[in-house]
Amino acid sequence: MKASESNKPLVFHTIAELRGWRSQVSGQVGFVPTMGALHEGHATLLRKLQGRCDHSVLSIFVNPTQFGPKEDFSKYPKTWEKDLQIAEEEKVSVVFAPTASEIFPDGYSTYVEETQLSGPLCGIFRPGHFRGVTTVVLKLFNLVQPDLALFGLKDAQQFFVLERMVRDLNLDLKIEGVPTVREPTGLALSSRNVYLTNEEREKAPLIYSTLCRIQDGLLKGEKISKMLEEGAVQLTQAGFQVQYLECRDLATFGSVQNLIQNDQGYLIAVSAYLGSTRLIDNVIINPTQSDGTR
Ligand code: AMP
């Protein structure tokens, strides 16, 4: 038997199975929640649990409550066999893949909402999105009872909203953000990149190069409004439909007019459609750490 064949993760589809397992294990439990269609970004999060936790849980759940009525819930990519293979390669102990009705049965009516950081950026263009995210992640935290949960900074606003939820609700776990994993072109890996046509794929890296140009300009003392405007024009001229391109203070997510030294740093975040695909990306400017991580 090959070594990998003996390392298959347990696969649970029900809360009862997961709870049964959780009640029997001891030691540190690490957790990476996902919507599946796994790629190297997800694999990196899983890899970062290794050595830090005795058991790792990967959830695969396309959460209906975080999609708007006109969004891509029903066509969200599904790659179950490949996901299981990645889970096995990354030494995942348990894959938890519940059905929608297992998590949100008929009559479900309880939601949790973060009310500050959820407001701007994606909060404006995806009303109810973060309420859906915080609700499902809190439920998953209750079920998995992790000691450590990892999230990607590709979805920076999501991470900071969840970090705030953990703090505000006194959840007994550590939550950490992991830097964005990118293609060599700079394009952030995303399950949604499969929607891009070949031509769009060639253009898509402009999102990140625009963010980097803005970051460089700001660090050289250029005006924020000028850099953001130029960036939006550049993206629009290349065929993107920009929803937002903004600089926000990481502590409050308040809009920023001038960079000043602060402890928390800044987020330059963008959301833009390329054809019918909505892409988001960001860079974090942290005056205390040059690699942009916190
Ligand atoms: P998703 O399946 O898109 O909901 O993502 C699940 C987790 O993987 C989230 O914490 C994401 O932020 C993270 N993630 C997705 N793409 C990347 C990436 N390119 N680099 C790092 N983390 C990522």
PDB file of C-alpha atoms and ligand atoms in Angstrom:
ATOM      1  CA  MET A   1       0.000   0.000   0.000  1.00  0.00           C
ATOM      2  CA  LYS A   2       1.305   3.467  -0.904  1.00  0.00           C
ATOM      3  CA  ALA A   3       1.760   5.814   2.055  1.00  0.00           C
ATOM      4  CA  SER A   4      -0.916   8.167   0.733  1.00  0.00           C
ATOM      5  CA  GLU A   5      -3.532   5.390   0.653  1.00  0.00           C
ATOM      6  CA  SER A   6      -3.379   5.029   4.402  1.00  0.00           C
ATOM      7  CA  ASN A   7      -3.946   8.753   4.948  1.00  0.00           C
ATOM      8  CA  LYS A   8      -7.383   9.247   3.485  1.00  0.00           C
ATOM      9  CA  PRO A   9      -9.383  11.801   5.432  1.00  0.00           C
ATOM     10  CA  LEU A  10     -12.599  10.798   7.117  1.00  0.00           C
ATOM     11  CA  VAL A  11     -15.543  12.264   5.218  1.00  0.00           C
ATOM     12  CA  PHE A  12     -18.610  13.381   7.157  1.00  0.00           C
ATOM     13  CA  HIS A  13     -21.806  14.747   5.681  1.00  0.00           C
ATOM     14  CA  THR A  14     -23.794  15.061   8.903  1.00  0.00           C
ATOM     15  CA  ILE A  15     -23.474  17.098  12.069  1.00  0.00           C
ATOM     16  CA  ALA A  16     -23.938  13.945  14.123  1.00  0.00           C
ATOM     17  CA  GLU A  17     -20.892  12.270  12.529  1.00  0.00           C
ATOM     18  CA  LEU A  18     -18.744  15.362  13.030  1.00  0.00           C
ATOM     19  CA  ARG A  19     -19.839  15.776  16.651  1.00  0.00           C
ATOM     20  CA  GLY A  20     -19.192  12.088  17.305  1.00  0.00           C
ATOM     21  CA  TRP A  21     -15.626  12.434  16.003  1.00  0.00           C
ATOM     22  CA  ARG A  22     -15.001  15.740  17.809  1.00  0.00           C
ATOM     23  CA  SER A  23     -16.105  14.381  21.159  1.00  0.00           C
ATOM     24  CA  GLN A  24     -13.483  11.650  20.938  1.00  0.00           C
ATOM     25  CA  VAL A  25     -10.364  13.522  19.823  1.00  0.00           C
ATOM     26  CA  SER A  26      -7.979  15.346  22.073  1.00  0.00           C
ATOM     27  CA  GLY A  27      -5.179  17.760  21.231  1.00  0.00           C
ATOM     28  CA  GLN A  28      -5.210  20.829  19.018  1.00  0.00           C
ATOM     29  CA  VAL A  29      -7.763  20.981  16.217  1.00  0.00           C
ATOM     30  CA  GLY A  30      -7.116  23.217  13.198  1.00  0.00           C
ATOM     31  CA  PHE A  31      -9.837  24.302  10.796  1.00  0.00           C
ATOM     32  CA  VAL A  32     -10.030  25.668   7.242  1.00  0.00           C
ATOM     33  CA  PRO A  33     -13.561  26.476   6.037  1.00  0.00           C
ATOM     34  CA  THR A  34     -14.023  26.546   2.246  1.00  0.00           C
ATOM     35  CA  MET A  35     -16.635  26.372  -0.467  1.00  0.00           C
ATOM     36  CA  GLY A  36     -14.682  23.658  -2.303  1.00  0.00           C
ATOM     37  CA  ALA A  37     -13.301  23.854  -5.864  1.00  0.00           C
ATOM     38  CA  LEU A  38      -9.983  23.770  -4.070  1.00  0.00           C
ATOM     39  CA  HIS A  39      -6.772  25.228  -5.448  1.00  0.00           C
ATOM     40  CA  GLU A  40      -3.281  25.996  -4.219  1.00  0.00           C
ATOM     41  CA  GLY A  41      -4.599  28.879  -2.071  1.00  0.00           C
ATOM     42  CA  HIS A  42      -6.744  26.472  -0.065  1.00  0.00           C
ATOM     43  CA  ALA A  43      -3.939  23.874  -0.021  1.00  0.00           C
ATOM     44  CA  THR A  44      -1.606  26.498   1.449  1.00  0.00           C
ATOM     45  CA  LEU A  45      -4.022  27.161   4.309  1.00  0.00           C
ATOM     46  CA  LEU A  46      -4.276  23.426   5.008  1.00  0.00           C
ATOM     47  CA  ARG A  47      -0.492  23.032   4.868  1.00  0.00           C
ATOM     48  CA  LYS A  48      -0.106  25.789   7.426  1.00  0.00           C
ATOM     49  CA  LEU A  49      -2.075  23.718   9.943  1.00  0.00           C
ATOM     50  CA  GLN A  50       0.465  20.915   9.719  1.00  0.00           C
ATOM     51  CA  GLY A  51       2.860  20.890  12.618  1.00  0.00           C
ATOM     52  CA  ARG A  52       0.638  23.303  14.554  1.00  0.00           C
ATOM     53  CA  CYS A  53      -2.344  21.020  15.135  1.00  0.00           C
ATOM     54  CA  ASP A  54      -2.923  17.378  15.990  1.00  0.00           C
ATOM     55  CA  HIS A  55      -6.029  17.167  13.791  1.00  0.00           C
ATOM     56  CA  SER A  56      -7.226  19.239  10.870  1.00  0.00           C
ATOM     57  CA  VAL A  57     -10.749  19.790   9.604  1.00  0.00           C
ATOM     58  CA  LEU A  58     -11.581  21.045   6.131  1.00  0.00           C
ATOM     59  CA  SER A  59     -15.177  22.057   5.525  1.00  0.00           C
ATOM     60  CA  ILE A  60     -16.607  22.165   2.024  1.00  0.00           C
ATOM     61  CA  PHE A  61     -19.914  23.967   1.997  1.00  0.00           C
ATOM     62  CA  VAL A  62     -21.278  26.327  -0.626  1.00  0.00           C
ATOM     63  CA  ASN A  63     -23.147  28.544   1.782  1.00  0.00           C
ATOM     64  CA  PRO A  64     -26.439  29.702   0.252  1.00  0.00           C
ATOM     65  CA  THR A  65     -26.859  32.513   2.784  1.00  0.00           C
ATOM     66  CA  GLN A  66     -23.816  34.447   1.557  1.00  0.00           C
ATOM     67  CA  PHE A  67     -24.968  34.632  -2.070  1.00  0.00           C
ATOM     68  CA  GLY A  68     -27.310  37.305  -3.370  1.00  0.00           C
ATOM     69  CA  PRO A  69     -30.308  36.362  -5.545  1.00  0.00           C
ATOM     70  CA  LYS A  70     -28.513  37.276  -8.784  1.00  0.00           C
ATOM     71  CA  GLU A  71     -25.164  35.724  -7.858  1.00  0.00           C
ATOM     72  CA  ASP A  72     -23.470  32.491  -8.914  1.00  0.00           C
ATOM     73  CA  PHE A  73     -24.673  30.132  -6.142  1.00  0.00           C
ATOM     74  CA  SER A  74     -26.219  27.545  -8.465  1.00  0.00           C
ATOM     75  CA  LYS A  75     -23.276  27.489 -10.865  1.00  0.00           C
ATOM     76  CA  TYR A  76     -20.485  27.685  -8.261  1.00  0.00           C
ATOM     77  CA  PRO A  77     -17.776  25.233  -9.441  1.00  0.00           C
ATOM     78  CA  LYS A  78     -17.729  21.789  -7.825  1.00  0.00           C
ATOM     79  CA  THR A  79     -14.678  19.497  -8.031  1.00  0.00           C
ATOM     80  CA  TRP A  80     -15.330  16.918  -5.320  1.00  0.00           C
ATOM     81  CA  GLU A  81     -12.790  14.240  -6.374  1.00  0.00           C
ATOM     82  CA  LYS A  82      -9.976  16.762  -6.787  1.00  0.00           C
ATOM     83  CA  ASP A  83     -10.904  18.367  -3.456  1.00  0.00           C
ATOM     84  CA  LEU A  84     -10.609  14.992  -1.713  1.00  0.00           C
ATOM     85  CA  GLN A  85      -7.242  14.416  -3.357  1.00  0.00           C
ATOM     86  CA  ILE A  86      -5.947  17.787  -2.119  1.00  0.00           C
ATOM     87  CA  ALA A  87      -7.338  17.053   1.346  1.00  0.00           C
ATOM     88  CA  GLU A  88      -5.450  13.769   1.383  1.00  0.00           C
ATOM     89  CA  GLU A  89      -2.223  15.359   0.104  1.00  0.00           C
ATOM     90  CA  GLU A  90      -2.466  18.025   2.795  1.00  0.00           C
ATOM     91  CA  LYS A  91      -3.007  15.385   5.498  1.00  0.00           C
ATOM     92  CA  VAL A  92      -6.480  16.574   6.454  1.00  0.00           C
ATOM     93  CA  SER A  93      -8.055  14.444   9.208  1.00  0.00           C
ATOM     94  CA  VAL A  94     -11.698  15.219   8.454  1.00  0.00           C
ATOM     95  CA  VAL A  95     -13.576  16.627   5.480  1.00  0.00           C
ATOM     96  CA  PHE A  96     -16.935  17.988   6.606  1.00  0.00           C
ATOM     97  CA  ALA A  97     -19.238  18.423   3.618  1.00  0.00           C
ATOM     98  CA  PRO A  98     -22.800  18.913   4.827  1.00  0.00           C
ATOM     99  CA  THR A  99     -25.855  19.513   2.665  1.00  0.00           C
ATOM    100  CA  ALA A 100     -27.535  22.916   2.741  1.00  0.00           C
ATOM    101  CA  SER A 101     -30.494  21.492   4.682  1.00  0.00           C
ATOM    102  CA  GLU A 102     -28.168  19.982   7.297  1.00  0.00           C
ATOM    103  CA  ILE A 103     -26.841  23.458   8.125  1.00  0.00           C
ATOM    104  CA  PHE A 104     -29.965  25.504   7.344  1.00  0.00           C
ATOM    105  CA  PRO A 105     -32.975  23.231   7.914  1.00  0.00           C
ATOM    106  CA  ASP A 106     -36.507  24.404   7.201  1.00  0.00           C
ATOM    107  CA  GLY A 107     -37.523  27.084   9.662  1.00  0.00           C
ATOM    108  CA  TYR A 108     -33.962  28.292  10.248  1.00  0.00           C
ATOM    109  CA  SER A 109     -34.160  31.902  11.532  1.00  0.00           C
ATOM    110  CA  THR A 110     -31.042  32.872  13.495  1.00  0.00           C
ATOM    111  CA  TYR A 111     -28.317  35.108  12.056  1.00  0.00           C
ATOM    112  CA  VAL A 112     -25.266  36.852  13.448  1.00  0.00           C
ATOM    113  CA  GLU A 113     -24.082  40.164  12.090  1.00  0.00           C
ATOM    114  CA  GLU A 114     -20.901  42.220  12.478  1.00  0.00           C
ATOM    115  CA  THR A 115     -21.954  45.831  12.077  1.00  0.00           C
ATOM    116  CA  GLN A 116     -18.851  47.965  11.434  1.00  0.00           C
ATOM    117  CA  LEU A 117     -16.298  46.339   9.152  1.00  0.00           C
ATOM    118  CA  SER A 118     -19.052  44.639   7.108  1.00  0.00           C
ATOM    119  CA  GLY A 119     -20.444  47.980   5.952  1.00  0.00           C
ATOM    120  CA  PRO A 120     -18.190  49.317   3.150  1.00  0.00           C
ATOM    121  CA  LEU A 121     -16.552  47.667   0.096  1.00  0.00           C
ATOM    122  CA  CYS A 122     -18.177  44.274  -0.583  1.00  0.00           C
ATOM    123  CA  GLY A 123     -20.785  45.119   2.075  1.00  0.00           C
ATOM    124  CA  ILE A 124     -22.231  47.736  -0.271  1.00  0.00           C
ATOM    125  CA  PHE A 125     -22.205  45.622  -3.407  1.00  0.00           C
ATOM    126  CA  ARG A 126     -23.216  42.322  -1.774  1.00  0.00           C
ATOM    127  CA  PRO A 127     -25.908  43.238   0.776  1.00  0.00           C
ATOM    128  CA  GLY A 128     -26.318  40.442   3.326  1.00  0.00           C
ATOM    129  CA  HIS A 129     -23.127  38.688   2.217  1.00  0.00           C
ATOM    130  CA  PHE A 130     -21.160  39.117   5.436  1.00  0.00           C
ATOM    131  CA  ARG A 131     -24.216  38.275   7.553  1.00  0.00           C
ATOM    132  CA  GLY A 132     -24.291  34.970   5.687  1.00  0.00           C
ATOM    133  CA  VAL A 133     -20.556  34.474   6.184  1.00  0.00           C
ATOM    134  CA  THR A 134     -20.516  35.267   9.920  1.00  0.00           C
ATOM    135  CA  THR A 135     -23.574  33.092  10.504  1.00  0.00           C
ATOM    136  CA  VAL A 136     -22.190  30.032   8.757  1.00  0.00           C
ATOM    137  CA  VAL A 137     -18.684  30.427  10.160  1.00  0.00           C
ATOM    138  CA  LEU A 138     -20.019  30.784  13.697  1.00  0.00           C
ATOM    139  CA  LYS A 139     -22.076  27.625  13.176  1.00  0.00           C
ATOM    140  CA  LEU A 140     -19.037  25.813  11.790  1.00  0.00           C
ATOM    141  CA  PHE A 141     -16.911  27.007  14.711  1.00  0.00           C
ATOM    142  CA  ASN A 142     -19.557  25.654  17.107  1.00  0.00           C
ATOM    143  CA  LEU A 143     -19.538  22.295  15.354  1.00  0.00           C
ATOM    144  CA  VAL A 144     -15.799  21.849  14.758  1.00  0.00           C
ATOM    145  CA  GLN A 145     -14.680  23.577  17.981  1.00  0.00           C
ATOM    146  CA  PRO A 146     -11.287  24.446  16.521  1.00  0.00           C
ATOM    147  CA  ASP A 147      -8.343  25.802  18.468  1.00  0.00           C
ATOM    148  CA  LEU A 148      -6.988  27.496  15.347  1.00  0.00           C
ATOM    149  CA  ALA A 149      -8.848  28.638  12.221  1.00  0.00           C
ATOM    150  CA  LEU A 150      -7.074  29.930   9.118  1.00  0.00           C
ATOM    151  CA  PHE A 151      -8.516  32.255   6.474  1.00  0.00           C
ATOM    152  CA  GLY A 152      -7.024  33.798   3.355  1.00  0.00           C
ATOM    153  CA  LEU A 153      -6.226  37.491   3.163  1.00  0.00           C
ATOM    154  CA  LYS A 154      -7.355  37.321  -0.452  1.00  0.00           C
ATOM    155  CA  ASP A 155     -10.761  37.886   1.135  1.00  0.00           C
ATOM    156  CA  ALA A 156      -9.336  40.488   3.487  1.00  0.00           C
ATOM    157  CA  GLN A 157     -12.622  42.091   4.485  1.00  0.00           C
ATOM    158  CA  GLN A 158     -14.038  38.659   5.293  1.00  0.00           C
ATOM    159  CA  PHE A 159     -11.020  37.878   7.460  1.00  0.00           C
ATOM    160  CA  PHE A 160     -11.215  41.146   9.425  1.00  0.00           C
ATOM    161  CA  VAL A 161     -14.979  40.770   9.902  1.00  0.00           C
ATOM    162  CA  LEU A 162     -14.487  37.236  11.240  1.00  0.00           C
ATOM    163  CA  GLU A 163     -11.573  38.309  13.425  1.00  0.00           C
ATOM    164  CA  ARG A 164     -13.867  40.970  14.916  1.00  0.00           C
ATOM    165  CA  MET A 165     -16.635  38.400  15.443  1.00  0.00           C
ATOM    166  CA  VAL A 166     -14.225  36.104  17.295  1.00  0.00           C
ATOM    167  CA  ARG A 167     -13.139  39.002  19.494  1.00  0.00           C
ATOM    168  CA  ASP A 168     -16.601  40.447  20.107  1.00  0.00           C
ATOM    169  CA  LEU A 169     -18.267  37.120  20.883  1.00  0.00           C
ATOM    170  CA  ASN A 170     -15.342  35.868  23.004  1.00  0.00           C
ATOM    171  CA  LEU A 171     -14.919  32.759  20.920  1.00  0.00           C
ATOM    172  CA  ASP A 172     -12.266  30.522  22.421  1.00  0.00           C
ATOM    173  CA  LEU A 173     -10.077  30.062  19.364  1.00  0.00           C
ATOM    174  CA  LYS A 174      -7.248  31.693  17.465  1.00  0.00           C
ATOM    175  CA  ILE A 175      -7.986  33.079  14.022  1.00  0.00           C
ATOM    176  CA  GLU A 176      -5.204  33.942  11.583  1.00  0.00           C
ATOM    177  CA  GLY A 177      -5.015  35.413   8.093  1.00  0.00           C
ATOM    178  CA  VAL A 178      -2.721  33.885   5.476  1.00  0.00           C
ATOM    179  CA  PRO A 179      -1.202  35.974   2.639  1.00  0.00           C
ATOM    180  CA  THR A 180      -2.793  35.627  -0.784  1.00  0.00           C
ATOM    181  CA  VAL A 181      -1.449  32.880  -3.032  1.00  0.00           C
ATOM    182  CA  ARG A 182      -1.020  34.115  -6.614  1.00  0.00           C
ATOM    183  CA  GLU A 183      -0.270  32.798 -10.054  1.00  0.00           C
ATOM    184  CA  PRO A 184       3.158  33.819 -11.380  1.00  0.00           C
ATOM    185  CA  THR A 185       1.298  36.556 -13.300  1.00  0.00           C
ATOM    186  CA  GLY A 186       0.158  38.054  -9.997  1.00  0.00           C
ATOM    187  CA  LEU A 187      -3.472  36.986 -10.430  1.00  0.00           C
ATOM    188  CA  ALA A 188      -4.854  35.865  -7.069  1.00  0.00           C
ATOM    189  CA  LEU A 189      -5.945  32.222  -7.161  1.00  0.00           C
ATOM    190  CA  SER A 190      -9.699  31.928  -6.900  1.00  0.00           C
ATOM    191  CA  SER A 191     -12.247  29.187  -7.529  1.00  0.00           C
ATOM    192  CA  ARG A 192     -14.034  31.721  -9.733  1.00  0.00           C
ATOM    193  CA  ASN A 193     -11.062  32.087 -12.121  1.00  0.00           C
ATOM    194  CA  VAL A 194     -12.437  29.091 -14.067  1.00  0.00           C
ATOM    195  CA  TYR A 195     -15.212  31.403 -15.293  1.00  0.00           C
ATOM    196  CA  LEU A 196     -12.671  33.567 -17.157  1.00  0.00           C
ATOM    197  CA  THR A 197     -12.243  33.188 -20.918  1.00  0.00           C
ATOM    198  CA  ASN A 198      -8.683  32.927 -22.269  1.00  0.00           C
ATOM    199  CA  GLU A 199      -8.755  36.565 -23.267  1.00  0.00           C
ATOM    200  CA  GLU A 200     -10.005  37.627 -19.826  1.00  0.00           C
ATOM    201  CA  ARG A 201      -7.352  35.509 -18.132  1.00  0.00           C
ATOM    202  CA  GLU A 202      -4.680  37.500 -19.963  1.00  0.00           C
ATOM    203  CA  LYS A 203      -6.145  40.766 -18.727  1.00  0.00           C
ATOM    204  CA  ALA A 204      -6.918  39.665 -15.169  1.00  0.00           C
ATOM    205  CA  PRO A 205      -3.370  40.162 -13.734  1.00  0.00           C
ATOM    206  CA  LEU A 206      -3.832  43.902 -14.307  1.00  0.00           C
ATOM    207  CA  ILE A 207      -5.864  43.945 -11.094  1.00  0.00           C
ATOM    208  CA  TYR A 208      -2.843  43.091  -8.977  1.00  0.00           C
ATOM    209  CA  SER A 209      -0.356  45.209 -10.925  1.00  0.00           C
ATOM    210  CA  THR A 210      -2.708  48.171 -10.466  1.00  0.00           C
ATOM    211  CA  LEU A 211      -2.857  47.561  -6.710  1.00  0.00           C
ATOM    212  CA  CYS A 212       0.936  47.329  -6.561  1.00  0.00           C
ATOM    213  CA  ARG A 213       1.328  50.554  -8.507  1.00  0.00           C
ATOM    214  CA  ILE A 214      -1.035  52.313  -6.086  1.00  0.00           C
ATOM    215  CA  GLN A 215       0.849  50.888  -3.123  1.00  0.00           C
ATOM    216  CA  ASP A 216       4.202  52.065  -4.529  1.00  0.00           C
ATOM    217  CA  GLY A 217       2.802  55.523  -5.208  1.00  0.00           C
ATOM    218  CA  LEU A 218       1.360  55.876  -1.715  1.00  0.00           C
ATOM    219  CA  LEU A 219       4.578  54.755  -0.077  1.00  0.00           C
ATOM    220  CA  LYS A 220       6.402  57.394  -2.131  1.00  0.00           C
ATOM    221  CA  GLY A 221       4.013  60.040  -0.819  1.00  0.00           C
ATOM    222  CA  GLU A 222       1.621  60.367  -3.783  1.00  0.00           C
ATOM    223  CA  LYS A 223      -1.922  61.504  -2.952  1.00  0.00           C
ATOM    224  CA  ILE A 224      -4.342  58.660  -2.273  1.00  0.00           C
ATOM    225  CA  SER A 225      -7.172  60.150  -4.345  1.00  0.00           C
ATOM    226  CA  LYS A 226      -4.870  60.619  -7.359  1.00  0.00           C
ATOM    227  CA  MET A 227      -3.481  57.070  -7.215  1.00  0.00           C
ATOM    228  CA  LEU A 228      -6.957  55.534  -6.803  1.00  0.00           C
ATOM    229  CA  GLU A 229      -8.425  57.566  -9.642  1.00  0.00           C
ATOM    230  CA  GLU A 230      -5.585  56.663 -11.981  1.00  0.00           C
ATOM    231  CA  GLY A 231      -5.922  53.005 -11.044  1.00  0.00           C
ATOM    232  CA  ALA A 232      -9.670  52.988 -11.709  1.00  0.00           C
ATOM    233  CA  VAL A 233      -9.165  54.673 -15.088  1.00  0.00           C
ATOM    234  CA  GLN A 234      -6.486  52.148 -16.034  1.00  0.00           C
ATOM    235  CA  LEU A 235      -8.738  49.200 -15.164  1.00  0.00           C
ATOM    236  CA  THR A 236     -11.762  50.704 -16.888  1.00  0.00           C
ATOM    237  CA  GLN A 237      -9.802  51.393 -20.063  1.00  0.00           C
ATOM    238  CA  ALA A 238      -8.654  47.775 -20.078  1.00  0.00           C
ATOM    239  CA  GLY A 239     -12.284  46.608 -20.004  1.00  0.00           C
ATOM    240  CA  PHE A 240     -12.940  46.045 -16.299  1.00  0.00           C
ATOM    241  CA  GLN A 241     -16.126  47.331 -14.693  1.00  0.00           C
ATOM    242  CA  VAL A 242     -14.844  48.630 -11.380  1.00  0.00           C
ATOM    243  CA  GLN A 243     -17.204  48.349  -8.390  1.00  0.00           C
ATOM    244  CA  TYR A 244     -14.779  49.860  -5.916  1.00  0.00           C
ATOM    245  CA  LEU A 245     -11.113  50.706  -5.622  1.00  0.00           C
ATOM    246  CA  GLU A 246     -10.505  52.154  -2.186  1.00  0.00           C
ATOM    247  CA  CYS A 247      -8.042  52.665   0.596  1.00  0.00           C
ATOM    248  CA  ARG A 248      -9.320  51.843   4.077  1.00  0.00           C
ATOM    249  CA  ASP A 249      -7.902  52.018   7.578  1.00  0.00           C
ATOM    250  CA  LEU A 250      -7.574  48.434   8.835  1.00  0.00           C
ATOM    251  CA  ALA A 251      -8.617  49.281  12.384  1.00  0.00           C
ATOM    252  CA  THR A 252     -12.010  50.749  11.511  1.00  0.00           C
ATOM    253  CA  PHE A 253     -12.374  50.302   7.751  1.00  0.00           C
ATOM    254  CA  GLY A 254     -12.882  54.073   7.626  1.00  0.00           C
ATOM    255  CA  SER A 255     -12.002  55.783   4.362  1.00  0.00           C
ATOM    256  CA  VAL A 256      -8.449  57.158   4.272  1.00  0.00           C
ATOM    257  CA  GLN A 257      -7.400  60.444   2.648  1.00  0.00           C
ATOM    258  CA  ASN A 258      -3.764  60.547   3.785  1.00  0.00           C
ATOM    259  CA  LEU A 259      -1.409  57.787   4.895  1.00  0.00           C
ATOM    260  CA  ILE A 260      -0.053  58.360   8.377  1.00  0.00           C
ATOM    261  CA  GLN A 261       1.928  55.929  10.488  1.00  0.00           C
ATOM    262  CA  ASN A 262      -0.506  53.789  12.453  1.00  0.00           C
ATOM    263  CA  ASP A 263      -0.290  50.409  14.127  1.00  0.00           C
ATOM    264  CA  GLN A 264      -2.906  48.649  12.086  1.00  0.00           C
ATOM    265  CA  GLY A 265      -2.040  49.599   8.527  1.00  0.00           C
ATOM    266  CA  TYR A 266      -4.173  50.094   5.450  1.00  0.00           C
ATOM    267  CA  LEU A 267      -6.078  48.028   2.965  1.00  0.00           C
ATOM    268  CA  ILE A 268      -6.177  48.914  -0.701  1.00  0.00           C
ATOM    269  CA  ALA A 269      -9.033  46.814  -2.035  1.00  0.00           C
ATOM    270  CA  VAL A 270     -10.623  46.373  -5.424  1.00  0.00           C
ATOM    271  CA  SER A 271     -13.657  44.637  -6.833  1.00  0.00           C
ATOM    272  CA  ALA A 272     -14.157  44.616 -10.579  1.00  0.00           C
ATOM    273  CA  TYR A 273     -16.089  42.620 -13.126  1.00  0.00           C
ATOM    274  CA  LEU A 274     -14.225  41.202 -16.073  1.00  0.00           C
ATOM    275  CA  GLY A 275     -17.002  40.068 -18.393  1.00  0.00           C
ATOM    276  CA  SER A 276     -19.412  38.244 -16.097  1.00  0.00           C
ATOM    277  CA  THR A 277     -16.781  37.324 -13.499  1.00  0.00           C
ATOM    278  CA  ARG A 278     -16.425  39.364 -10.351  1.00  0.00           C
ATOM    279  CA  LEU A 279     -12.812  39.511  -9.161  1.00  0.00           C
ATOM    280  CA  ILE A 280     -11.634  40.897  -5.831  1.00  0.00           C
ATOM    281  CA  ASP A 281      -8.110  41.528  -4.650  1.00  0.00           C
ATOM    282  CA  ASN A 282      -6.226  43.706  -2.206  1.00  0.00           C
ATOM    283  CA  VAL A 283      -2.868  44.672  -0.809  1.00  0.00           C
ATOM    284  CA  ILE A 284      -2.217  45.474   2.805  1.00  0.00           C
ATOM    285  CA  ILE A 285       0.131  48.327   3.653  1.00  0.00           C
ATOM    286  CA  ASN A 286       1.503  47.819   7.083  1.00  0.00           C
ATOM    287  CA  PRO A 287       4.050  50.391   8.122  1.00  0.00           C
ATOM    288  CA  THR A 288       5.595  47.967  10.580  1.00  0.00           C
ATOM    289  CA  GLN A 289       6.008  44.963   8.264  1.00  0.00           C
ATOM    290  CA  SER A 290       7.310  45.341   4.743  1.00  0.00           C
ATOM    291  CA  ASP A 291       5.760  42.113   3.393  1.00  0.00           C
ATOM    292  CA  GLY A 292       2.257  43.403   4.020  1.00  0.00           C
ATOM    293  CA  THR A 293       1.345  40.727   6.576  1.00  0.00           C
ATOM    294  CA  ARG A 294       0.169  41.628  10.068  1.00  0.00           C
TER     295      ARG A 294
HETATM  296  P1  AMP B   1     -13.492  30.003  -0.548  1.00  0.00           P
HETATM  297  O1  AMP B   1     -13.545  28.557  -0.861  1.00  0.00           O
HETATM  298  O2  AMP B   1     -13.298  30.865  -1.749  1.00  0.00           O
HETATM  299  O3  AMP B   1     -14.606  30.449   0.345  1.00  0.00           O
HETATM  300  O4  AMP B   1     -12.162  30.225   0.292  1.00  0.00           O
HETATM  301  C1  AMP B   1     -11.909  29.472   1.442  1.00  0.00           C
HETATM  302  C2  AMP B   1     -10.729  30.070   2.163  1.00  0.00           C
HETATM  303  O5  AMP B   1      -9.601  30.053   1.291  1.00  0.00           O
HETATM  304  C3  AMP B   1     -10.959  31.542   2.528  1.00  0.00           C
HETATM  305  O6  AMP B   1     -10.377  31.791   3.800  1.00  0.00           O
HETATM  306  C4  AMP B   1     -10.245  32.271   1.436  1.00  0.00           C
HETATM  307  O7  AMP B   1      -9.813  33.562   1.802  1.00  0.00           O
HETATM  308  C5  AMP B   1      -9.058  31.351   1.212  1.00  0.00           C
HETATM  309  N1  AMP B   1      -8.479  31.591  -0.124  1.00  0.00           N
HETATM  310  C6  AMP B   1      -9.111  31.598  -1.315  1.00  0.00           C
HETATM  311  N2  AMP B   1      -8.255  31.931  -2.297  1.00  0.00           N
HETATM  312  C7  AMP B   1      -7.062  32.155  -1.712  1.00  0.00           C
HETATM  313  C8  AMP B   1      -5.773  32.549  -2.180  1.00  0.00           C
HETATM  314  N3  AMP B   1      -5.544  32.790  -3.471  1.00  0.00           N
HETATM  315  N4  AMP B   1      -4.767  32.690  -1.282  1.00  0.00           N
HETATM  316  C9  AMP B   1      -4.993  32.466   0.041  1.00  0.00           C
HETATM  317  N5  AMP B   1      -6.174  32.075   0.552  1.00  0.00           N
HETATM  318  C10 AMP B   1      -7.196  31.928  -0.305  1.00  0.00           C
END
